[in-house]
């Protein structure tokens, strides 16, 4: 399939992958990802991500068109839909009101419920992994470190930290407490994103919390802010933070149905 | 809040009582009723109730447990723990099928029992029980609510790390509606008088309710009244003490061990206490109004006749308790705040009554309401927690 593509430009790299924007004669704009398989674990992760994306029929995820591994060179190539739109990081300030934030949040929950229902946890939710399409709907990308709860864990037990982007990770990821990974882990990351959208700053930022610790240390100590000098607290946002940003998963929403019920009350 | 009969030895008393309008249903005990006999019971005795699969000890075939198709010894002779690796799916299927055949209200996922849980306890419970049970129920498209059996050990209430572990485990299962919660009781006194234990038990139940889970409290004694303020969905009534307090001995073959016959006791909803019949006899002699300290029921006239021979194996005191306690639980206010205030009031009244009794009759620590000050303090502490 790659032979039928015309490279348009190189895109910012994702992990160990080289990423190109290209045009395919039939499919249109696509993203080509190429890279080297470093280990059995990385191969397994890529395979799982590819298999999942190819079976997902949802606008909340990019469509997968092609996947190939060259056993001799240990190279892999993936071709998937190019998602028109902007990464949430670039458009965070456009979500000004609580209603706008909750509308986006509601869509994200809808999208994520597709994988949660399959017993899969994204584990890497952050503004960089959410693309806002021109129609305002989010597309969730990069399932590279998703945890498939029905399959064997690929994370080494002795690792001090589990796979994650630390400043958006739940405490159980940071502590590599593998047994505690479930959809509530994603709820934690979503809680951070919502609060960041509302405040305009990361809620665990030491400059806001008023201490000398790092964001990660503040996550581990459950120290975050729900208001800043320029942004007053909002009761609903505080309630959401209370039910997503708790250290113990049992203190968060138990499932996305509870989360949905909470959101439905707000929008 | 519902009240289930925790059945066991002489389960017929419970059935008779249930047919007489007492309680909302029955929890069946495989060690006490043959599998075929249970299958043959009238559906109306089963559609509001459930089976406690009693796989606490995999290898103990106490009583009639081995008549059940899912009993491990029936799946493979000389069944041992490693056999679970190959048999857990079959065990789950047989256990679910049997429960479905009986058309119980809930499907129950069993739990194993260890004196000290191994570090792999929860992951093994997930692999051997929760996952195969839920998978089978989903694949067969069985539309019944699923409850997970959980034995809560004292250390799971007192130790924060253990408590977090068990609560994260229970609430992490997305396909279950609730828990059949059993608080293990290792106390030597007949009533629990440990402030921390009782408060932690209330907090534990509250966490599960905050997670919108159904909580069905098994093996409850009169503490069910206290636990009611954490708003569980049901509590139980049981006849003998081993049905009102969970201990693993009940599931072990103790043929050679000596059993001591307990003194007969009578429950009073005014005193919030079971009272040893010997004190009732003393009260009869010394207090003309002694009968006013005990509830009325169809069994009371007989029990209070001079000819009545008090004995722990007689049905009347238990049937009286089923009736009185069921009524007492059902009369509790539906709101948490209302229950708290009412219970505090009942405790104060009971303490006043005990003062009157002890002007004439001295009672021992298992009949004197000495658990009530602890209950009162626990309620106050829990009330404070709620306002945090």
XYZ file of C-alpha atoms in Angstrom:
655
model
C 0.000 0.000 0.000
C 2.871 2.319 0.804
C 3.974 2.112 -2.830
C 0.688 3.749 -3.799
C 1.316 6.690 -1.487
C 2.951 9.999 -2.261
C 4.790 11.463 0.697
C 3.679 15.008 1.426
C 5.802 15.826 4.449
C 7.416 14.444 7.582
C 5.376 14.812 10.763
C 6.694 15.109 14.325
C 8.041 11.713 15.446
C 6.032 9.519 17.758
C 8.251 7.520 20.073
C 10.691 5.472 17.977
C 8.628 5.876 14.830
C 9.236 7.986 11.719
C 5.929 9.492 10.705
C 4.970 10.850 7.287
C 1.892 12.516 5.946
C 1.096 11.046 2.545
C -1.571 10.927 -0.115
C -3.015 7.606 -1.210
C -4.701 7.410 -4.589
C -7.865 5.791 -3.212
C -7.971 6.477 0.534
C -6.810 10.093 0.474
C -4.584 11.552 3.134
C -2.900 8.946 5.338
C -0.210 8.765 7.987
C 2.646 6.334 7.444
C 4.485 5.157 10.536
C 7.713 3.220 10.188
C 10.112 1.997 12.805
C 12.261 -0.777 14.179
C 11.048 -3.470 16.522
C 13.331 -3.299 19.529
C 12.026 -6.227 21.525
C 9.387 -8.880 21.782
C 7.425 -6.540 24.051
C 7.459 -3.686 21.549
C 6.408 -6.082 18.770
C 3.549 -7.375 20.892
C 2.429 -3.848 21.755
C 2.436 -2.798 18.114
C 0.516 -5.923 17.117
C -2.085 -5.369 19.794
C -2.563 -1.727 18.833
C -2.851 -2.555 15.152
C -5.302 -5.405 15.721
C -7.438 -3.232 17.954
C -7.535 -0.287 15.558
C -8.361 -2.511 12.623
C -11.365 -3.940 14.425
C -12.632 -0.619 15.790
C -15.293 0.908 13.574
C -15.471 4.237 15.308
C -14.879 7.853 14.351
C -13.275 8.301 17.743
C -10.202 6.407 16.506
C -8.118 6.591 13.332
C -8.872 3.884 10.806
C -6.086 1.393 10.119
C -5.345 0.609 6.456
C -2.189 -1.405 6.388
C 0.289 -3.140 8.696
C 3.395 -5.070 7.773
C 6.442 -6.482 9.527
C 9.674 -7.360 7.785
C 11.079 -10.181 9.889
C 14.556 -9.883 8.349
C 15.058 -6.186 8.936
C 12.799 -6.074 12.026
C 11.072 -3.054 10.524
C 7.394 -2.389 10.725
C 5.115 -0.116 8.764
C 1.626 1.096 9.529
C -0.696 3.144 7.362
C -3.655 4.799 9.025
C -6.109 7.613 8.375
C -4.823 11.133 8.657
C -7.100 12.924 11.070
C -7.903 16.439 10.006
C -7.950 18.800 12.942
C -5.773 20.111 15.698
C -4.208 18.431 18.676
C -6.069 19.384 21.856
C -2.880 20.906 23.261
C -3.014 23.579 20.555
C -6.650 24.488 21.112
C -7.028 24.174 24.878
C -7.906 27.837 25.293
C -10.884 27.422 22.975
C -12.712 25.467 25.671
C -13.678 28.410 27.793
C -16.850 27.523 29.632
C -17.617 24.587 31.884
C -20.308 23.578 29.412
C -17.824 23.475 26.523
C -15.395 21.459 28.617
C -18.080 18.998 29.659
C -19.316 18.613 26.101
C -15.809 17.598 25.034
C -15.488 15.398 28.105
C -18.774 13.706 27.254
C -17.527 12.915 23.739
C -14.261 11.562 25.092
C -16.125 9.233 27.449
C -18.263 8.027 24.551
C -15.150 7.337 22.518
C -13.257 5.668 25.320
C -16.208 3.506 26.297
C -15.638 1.711 22.988
C -12.324 0.341 24.264
C -13.324 0.112 27.938
C -16.130 -2.231 26.881
C -13.446 -4.416 25.358
C -11.583 -4.429 28.671
C -8.870 -2.169 27.336
C -7.364 0.797 29.169
C -5.765 3.551 27.061
C -3.150 4.431 29.720
C -1.774 7.428 27.802
C -4.519 10.012 27.696
C -3.144 13.537 27.383
C -3.901 16.613 25.251
C -1.291 15.496 22.721
C -3.191 12.249 22.088
C -6.530 13.853 21.371
C -7.207 15.460 17.997
C -10.131 17.818 17.742
C -11.705 17.433 14.318
C -13.062 20.478 12.460
C -16.578 19.478 13.591
C -15.425 19.606 17.216
C -15.489 15.851 17.784
C -12.389 14.317 19.360
C -10.328 11.517 17.874
C -8.245 9.498 20.313
C -4.855 8.413 19.070
C -1.829 6.404 20.187
C -2.967 3.173 21.784
C 0.648 2.070 21.848
C 0.749 1.404 25.569
C -2.899 0.435 26.023
C -3.425 -2.293 28.589
C -5.454 -5.254 27.394
C -6.855 -6.549 30.653
C -7.828 -9.898 29.152
C -4.329 -10.504 27.827
C -1.083 -11.074 29.625
C 0.559 -7.905 30.925
C 3.627 -6.805 28.972
C 4.954 -4.589 31.723
C 7.878 -5.852 33.762
C 6.881 -6.178 37.400
C 10.270 -4.926 38.568
C 10.020 -1.649 36.651
C 9.702 1.193 39.148
C 7.148 2.909 36.905
C 4.621 1.496 34.488
C 4.274 2.686 30.890
C 2.790 6.194 30.871
C 3.292 9.891 30.338
C 4.115 10.668 33.961
C 2.431 14.059 34.284
C -0.897 12.612 33.118
C -0.550 9.255 34.832
C -2.574 7.868 37.714
C -0.706 6.962 40.926
C -1.049 3.246 40.180
C 0.788 3.755 36.866
C 3.526 5.762 38.505
C 3.934 3.086 41.167
C 3.701 0.305 38.550
C 0.894 -1.277 40.510
C -0.241 -3.402 37.587
C -3.120 -5.053 39.409
C -4.831 -1.724 39.822
C -4.910 -0.753 36.162
C -8.465 -0.541 34.910
C -10.712 2.129 33.336
C -10.445 4.153 36.542
C -6.800 4.726 35.565
C -8.028 6.560 32.472
C -10.548 8.480 34.597
C -7.616 9.939 36.508
C -5.896 11.210 33.345
C -9.203 12.609 32.097
C -9.629 14.391 35.425
C -6.280 16.102 34.923
C -7.168 17.100 31.350
C -10.533 18.549 32.388
C -9.002 20.501 35.236
C -6.218 21.747 32.982
C -8.788 22.899 30.421
C -10.675 24.714 33.143
C -7.708 26.290 34.931
C -5.443 26.863 31.954
C -2.605 25.246 33.895
C -1.754 21.730 34.995
C -3.565 21.212 38.335
C -0.527 19.525 39.888
C 1.909 22.245 38.733
C 4.071 23.100 41.769
C 3.817 26.798 40.905
C 0.053 26.565 41.498
C 0.126 24.070 44.332
C 2.714 26.258 46.044
C 5.424 23.757 46.831
C 8.831 22.613 45.629
C 7.804 19.220 44.356
C 7.481 18.087 40.766
C 4.135 17.413 39.106
C 4.707 13.685 39.482
C 5.505 14.022 43.175
C 2.369 16.097 43.629
C 0.323 13.401 41.884
C 1.746 10.825 44.252
C 0.921 13.030 47.224
C -2.529 13.920 45.886
C -1.783 17.645 45.910
C -3.612 19.591 43.246
C -5.493 22.854 42.866
C -9.054 23.463 41.768
C -8.656 27.235 41.500
C -5.940 29.734 40.689
C -5.463 33.469 41.131
C -7.214 34.031 37.846
C -9.762 31.216 37.869
C -12.301 30.765 40.625
C -13.398 27.346 41.763
C -16.449 25.820 40.140
C -18.537 23.421 42.218
C -19.054 20.945 39.410
C -15.383 20.889 38.441
C -14.467 20.343 42.099
C -16.927 17.469 42.323
C -15.496 15.912 39.189
C -11.954 16.272 40.524
C -13.047 14.631 43.782
C -14.328 11.607 41.889
C -11.469 11.220 39.423
C -8.282 12.464 41.053
C -8.261 10.240 44.116
C -5.178 8.172 44.864
C -7.192 5.021 45.489
C -9.207 3.832 42.469
C -12.122 2.845 44.726
C -12.574 6.501 45.570
C -13.076 7.399 41.908
C -16.131 6.749 39.727
C -16.464 2.970 39.577
C -17.361 2.799 35.887
C -18.111 5.026 32.961
C -21.833 4.650 33.508
C -21.457 6.535 36.787
C -19.285 9.070 35.007
C -21.910 9.445 32.270
C -24.636 9.972 34.833
C -22.556 12.706 36.432
C -21.902 14.436 33.098
C -25.531 14.134 32.034
C -26.479 16.212 35.053
C -24.125 18.973 33.956
C -24.889 19.380 30.243
C -33.494 -2.827 53.428
C -34.198 -6.512 52.964
C -33.811 -9.284 55.502
C -32.684 -12.722 54.339
C -32.751 -15.906 56.372
C -29.204 -17.234 56.693
C -30.083 -20.900 56.637
C -28.093 -23.777 58.050
C -28.831 -26.578 60.485
C -32.606 -26.851 60.982
C -33.270 -24.670 57.959
C -36.893 -25.786 58.130
C -37.437 -23.256 60.914
C -36.394 -20.545 58.482
C -38.645 -21.872 55.744
C -41.614 -22.067 58.111
C -40.896 -18.582 59.316
C -40.521 -17.254 55.764
C -43.804 -18.868 54.745
C -45.282 -17.110 57.752
C -44.306 -13.766 56.236
C -40.998 -13.198 58.001
C -38.015 -12.070 55.923
C -37.638 -11.342 52.227
C -35.964 -14.572 51.161
C -33.507 -17.298 52.054
C -29.783 -17.828 51.611
C -29.211 -21.545 51.133
C -26.408 -23.529 52.682
C -25.149 -26.546 50.677
C -23.601 -28.224 53.700
C -27.075 -28.468 55.214
C -29.378 -29.259 52.320
C -28.932 -31.921 49.660
C -28.553 -30.504 46.129
C -31.533 -32.449 44.766
C -33.687 -31.521 47.719
C -32.917 -27.865 47.091
C -33.756 -28.269 43.419
C -37.080 -29.787 44.407
C -38.046 -26.960 46.747
C -40.964 -24.796 45.711
C -39.839 -21.925 43.440
C -41.432 -19.385 45.720
C -38.822 -20.315 48.329
C -36.022 -19.553 45.891
C -36.897 -16.707 43.562
C -36.188 -14.218 46.304
C -32.944 -15.495 47.710
C -29.674 -17.021 46.682
C -27.186 -19.803 47.188
C -24.008 -19.431 49.190
C -21.872 -21.855 47.113
C -19.635 -22.550 50.143
C -16.408 -23.255 48.311
C -14.535 -21.702 51.196
C -12.523 -24.870 51.698
C -12.178 -26.676 48.402
C -11.483 -30.096 49.824
C -13.851 -30.330 52.778
C -16.944 -32.291 51.858
C -18.819 -31.407 54.994
C -22.461 -32.418 55.236
C -24.175 -32.535 51.880
C -21.735 -30.263 50.058
C -20.523 -33.147 47.916
C -24.022 -33.628 46.474
C -23.517 -30.397 44.521
C -22.306 -30.837 40.930
C -19.750 -28.062 41.226
C -18.106 -29.506 44.360
C -14.448 -29.918 43.279
C -14.292 -33.549 44.416
C -17.040 -34.308 41.878
C -15.075 -32.681 39.080
C -11.924 -34.622 39.852
C -11.243 -37.132 42.645
C -8.566 -35.953 45.078
C -8.957 -32.415 43.810
C -6.027 -30.213 44.799
C -5.354 -26.493 44.356
C -3.260 -26.937 41.179
C -6.280 -28.641 39.602
C -8.015 -25.277 39.615
C -5.752 -24.304 36.702
C -7.549 -26.805 34.496
C -10.931 -27.013 36.195
C -11.919 -23.443 37.036
C -13.952 -22.978 33.846
C -15.830 -26.240 34.373
C -16.375 -25.408 38.023
C -17.796 -21.995 37.098
C -20.116 -23.510 34.508
C -21.436 -26.172 36.871
C -21.911 -23.694 39.701
C -23.699 -21.129 37.507
C -25.841 -23.807 35.865
C -26.928 -25.129 39.248
C -27.850 -21.658 40.456
C -29.735 -20.919 37.235
C -31.614 -24.230 37.478
C -32.878 -23.120 40.865
C -33.864 -19.717 39.495
C -32.429 -17.791 42.418
C -32.693 -14.039 42.626
C -28.923 -13.522 42.357
C -25.975 -15.477 40.995
C -23.168 -15.767 43.493
C -19.467 -15.947 42.736
C -17.840 -18.018 45.482
C -14.791 -17.196 47.541
C -12.093 -19.381 49.027
C -11.107 -19.064 52.651
C -7.594 -18.906 54.063
C -6.603 -18.263 57.641
C -4.037 -15.843 56.252
C -4.680 -14.814 52.683
C -1.702 -15.467 50.388
C -0.324 -12.461 48.502
C -1.834 -13.836 45.289
C -5.286 -14.215 46.838
C -7.037 -11.510 44.843
C -5.411 -12.231 41.501
C -6.193 -15.938 41.954
C -9.764 -15.187 42.967
C -10.128 -13.135 39.799
C -8.614 -15.835 37.594
C -10.301 -18.849 39.187
C -13.690 -17.432 40.061
C -14.609 -13.907 38.958
C -13.479 -14.085 35.325
C -14.776 -17.578 34.456
C -18.079 -16.939 36.233
C -18.655 -13.569 34.541
C -17.539 -14.868 31.138
C -19.880 -17.845 31.330
C -22.819 -15.759 32.528
C -22.232 -13.254 29.714
C -21.787 -15.919 27.031
C -24.973 -17.673 28.098
C -26.720 -14.293 28.157
C -28.060 -14.919 31.644
C -29.909 -11.843 32.845
C -29.420 -12.103 36.579
C -27.598 -9.848 38.952
C -24.188 -11.104 40.051
C -22.907 -10.838 43.599
C -19.311 -11.463 44.557
C -18.720 -13.302 47.850
C -16.158 -11.504 49.949
C -14.939 -12.540 53.363
C -13.643 -9.469 55.125
C -10.972 -10.345 57.633
C -10.378 -8.189 60.667
C -7.056 -7.017 59.272
C -8.799 -5.794 56.111
C -10.714 -3.397 58.291
C -7.884 -2.285 60.535
C -4.942 -2.110 58.125
C -5.161 0.691 55.574
C -3.092 -1.066 52.930
C -5.137 -4.270 53.157
C -8.370 -2.306 53.164
C -7.345 -0.394 50.035
C -6.347 -3.630 48.364
C -9.650 -5.378 48.973
C -11.769 -2.338 48.155
C -9.885 -1.691 44.917
C -10.336 -5.337 44.025
C -14.054 -5.491 44.742
C -14.877 -2.219 43.012
C -12.654 -3.052 40.033
C -15.023 -5.705 38.687
C -17.310 -4.056 36.181
C -19.699 -6.949 35.636
C -20.893 -7.481 39.161
C -23.764 -5.651 40.774
C -22.742 -6.093 44.333
C -21.267 -8.154 47.101
C -22.337 -10.877 49.454
C -20.259 -9.441 52.245
C -19.202 -11.573 55.177
C -17.420 -9.900 58.057
C -15.320 -12.554 59.717
C -15.899 -12.557 63.438
C -13.057 -13.740 65.656
C -14.346 -12.107 68.806
C -14.886 -14.273 71.847
C -17.759 -12.247 73.278
C -21.255 -12.809 71.953
C -21.612 -9.171 70.959
C -18.876 -7.200 69.219
C -17.663 -4.467 71.535
C -14.676 -3.241 69.556
C -15.121 0.426 68.632
C -12.557 0.456 65.792
C -13.825 -2.768 64.259
C -17.423 -1.595 64.149
C -16.575 1.874 62.859
C -14.292 0.455 60.180
C -16.995 -2.015 59.169
C -19.426 0.864 58.695
C -16.885 2.812 56.657
C -16.174 -0.269 54.539
C -19.855 -0.732 53.712
C -20.176 2.972 52.968
C -17.356 2.841 50.400
C -19.146 0.051 48.566
C -22.416 1.947 48.644
C -20.632 5.102 47.406
C -19.534 2.931 44.490
C -23.215 2.198 43.845
C -22.837 -1.476 44.627
C -25.437 -3.646 46.291
C -24.251 -4.784 49.692
C -25.780 -7.912 51.184
C -24.446 -8.534 54.639
C -24.266 -12.230 55.443
C -24.018 -13.827 58.864
C -25.307 -10.781 60.703
C -26.201 -10.768 64.330
C -27.873 -7.857 66.098
C -25.029 -5.669 64.763
C -27.156 -5.598 61.617
C -29.025 -2.776 63.318
C -25.825 -0.808 63.687
C -24.654 -1.645 60.163
C -27.998 -0.455 58.816
C -26.805 3.141 59.151
C -24.281 2.502 56.362
C -27.313 1.711 54.187
C -26.621 -1.877 53.061
C -29.216 -3.524 50.833
C -29.856 -6.465 53.094
C -28.922 -8.104 56.383
C -29.613 -11.601 57.639
C -31.392 -13.411 60.419
C -30.051 -16.769 61.543
C -30.934 -19.262 64.215
C -27.793 -20.661 65.831
C -24.834 -18.504 66.687
C -22.727 -19.910 63.854
C -25.266 -18.439 61.446
C -25.022 -15.044 63.043
C -21.253 -14.900 63.114
C -18.982 -16.233 60.387
C -16.322 -18.714 61.437
C -14.640 -21.250 59.197
C -15.190 -24.008 61.766
C -18.726 -24.316 60.464
C -17.326 -25.680 57.197
C -14.778 -28.036 58.694
C -15.472 -31.623 59.554
C -15.148 -31.594 63.340
C -16.705 -34.955 64.110
C -14.309 -35.725 66.894
C -14.320 -32.304 68.488
C -16.483 -31.657 71.494
C -19.370 -29.233 71.028
C -20.653 -27.366 74.051
C -24.370 -26.804 74.132
C -25.110 -23.102 74.559
C -27.690 -21.746 76.963
C -30.979 -20.800 75.379
C -31.366 -17.057 74.906
C -34.144 -14.716 73.911
C -33.806 -11.563 71.837
C -35.408 -8.335 72.972
C -35.825 -5.458 70.514
C -36.237 -3.116 73.498
C -32.947 -4.165 75.044
C -31.136 -4.689 71.690
C -29.729 -7.810 73.257
C -30.100 -11.578 73.466
C -30.714 -12.441 77.118
C -29.777 -15.773 78.697
C -32.942 -17.626 79.768
C -31.569 -18.007 83.303
C -31.787 -14.252 83.732
C -35.274 -14.285 82.275
C -36.212 -16.807 84.958
C -34.687 -14.535 87.602
C -36.510 -11.509 86.197
C -39.741 -13.496 86.299
C -39.277 -14.070 90.027
C -38.066 -10.596 90.899
C -39.805 -8.247 88.475
C -43.587 -8.365 88.119
C -43.420 -6.474 84.816
C -40.623 -8.665 83.400
C -42.652 -9.582 80.311
C -42.703 -5.941 79.216
C -38.998 -6.127 78.506
C -39.615 -8.636 75.737
C -41.499 -8.390 72.484
C -44.782 -9.952 71.780
C -45.057 -12.684 69.193
C -47.058 -15.828 68.593
C -44.274 -17.736 70.409
C -44.097 -15.598 73.530
C -47.132 -16.996 75.377
C -45.685 -20.489 75.178
C -42.182 -19.458 76.179
C -43.440 -17.561 79.189
C -45.505 -20.431 80.583
C -44.023 -22.147 83.651
C -43.933 -25.465 81.782
C -41.698 -24.208 78.976
C -38.386 -26.016 79.070
C -35.775 -23.628 77.744
C -33.325 -25.395 75.497
C -31.090 -24.196 72.689
C -32.577 -26.784 70.314
C -36.126 -25.511 70.680
C -37.457 -23.527 67.757
C -39.556 -20.920 69.564
C -36.808 -18.508 70.694
C -35.338 -18.476 67.169
C -38.640 -18.067 65.378
C -39.448 -15.317 67.852
C -36.142 -13.643 66.970
C -36.772 -13.959 63.213
C -40.133 -12.295 63.645
C -39.040 -9.567 66.036
C -35.784 -8.690 64.324
C -37.307 -8.662 60.837
C -39.987 -6.302 62.102
C -37.416 -4.150 63.854
C -35.267 -3.827 60.731
C -38.289 -3.086 58.563
C -39.419 -0.345 60.922
C -36.148 1.572 60.555
C -36.432 4.932 58.789
C -35.482 4.827 55.132
C -33.073 7.750 55.360
C -29.584 7.473 56.773
C -30.071 10.462 59.034
C -33.357 9.062 60.298
C -31.808 5.683 61.066
C -28.943 7.254 62.949
C -31.195 9.314 65.165
C -33.637 6.473 65.752
C -30.921 4.021 66.651
C -29.302 6.449 69.069
C -32.678 6.913 70.710
C -33.243 3.137 70.902
C -29.828 2.638 72.489
C -30.521 5.247 75.143
C -33.872 3.660 75.900
C -32.272 0.219 76.121
C -29.611 1.506 78.519
C -32.346 2.974 80.715
C -34.145 -0.377 80.746
C -30.945 -2.191 81.698
C -30.534 0.159 84.642
C -33.989 -0.787 85.844
C -33.331 -4.503 85.395
C -30.036 -4.332 87.237
C -31.766 -2.868 90.278
C -33.182 -6.359 90.685
C -31.220 -8.768 88.507
C -27.532 -8.666 87.766
C -26.581 -9.776 84.274
C -23.325 -11.064 82.843
C -21.433 -9.355 80.019
C -23.214 -11.412 77.369
C -26.677 -10.297 78.443
C -26.194 -6.872 79.998
C -26.186 -4.591 76.962
C -22.543 -3.692 77.563
C -22.055 -3.407 73.785
C -24.511 -0.532 73.605
C -22.247 2.330 74.777
C -19.785 1.226 72.065
C -22.576 1.206 69.486
C -23.588 4.695 70.520
C -20.040 6.012 70.231
C -19.524 4.294 66.901
C -22.690 5.898 65.547
C -21.483 9.324 66.659
C -18.083 8.759 65.072
C -19.651 7.551 61.843
C -21.995 10.519 61.813
C -18.952 12.783 62.032
C -17.343 10.952 59.116
C -20.429 11.620 57.020
C -20.131 15.356 57.465
C -16.460 15.452 56.436
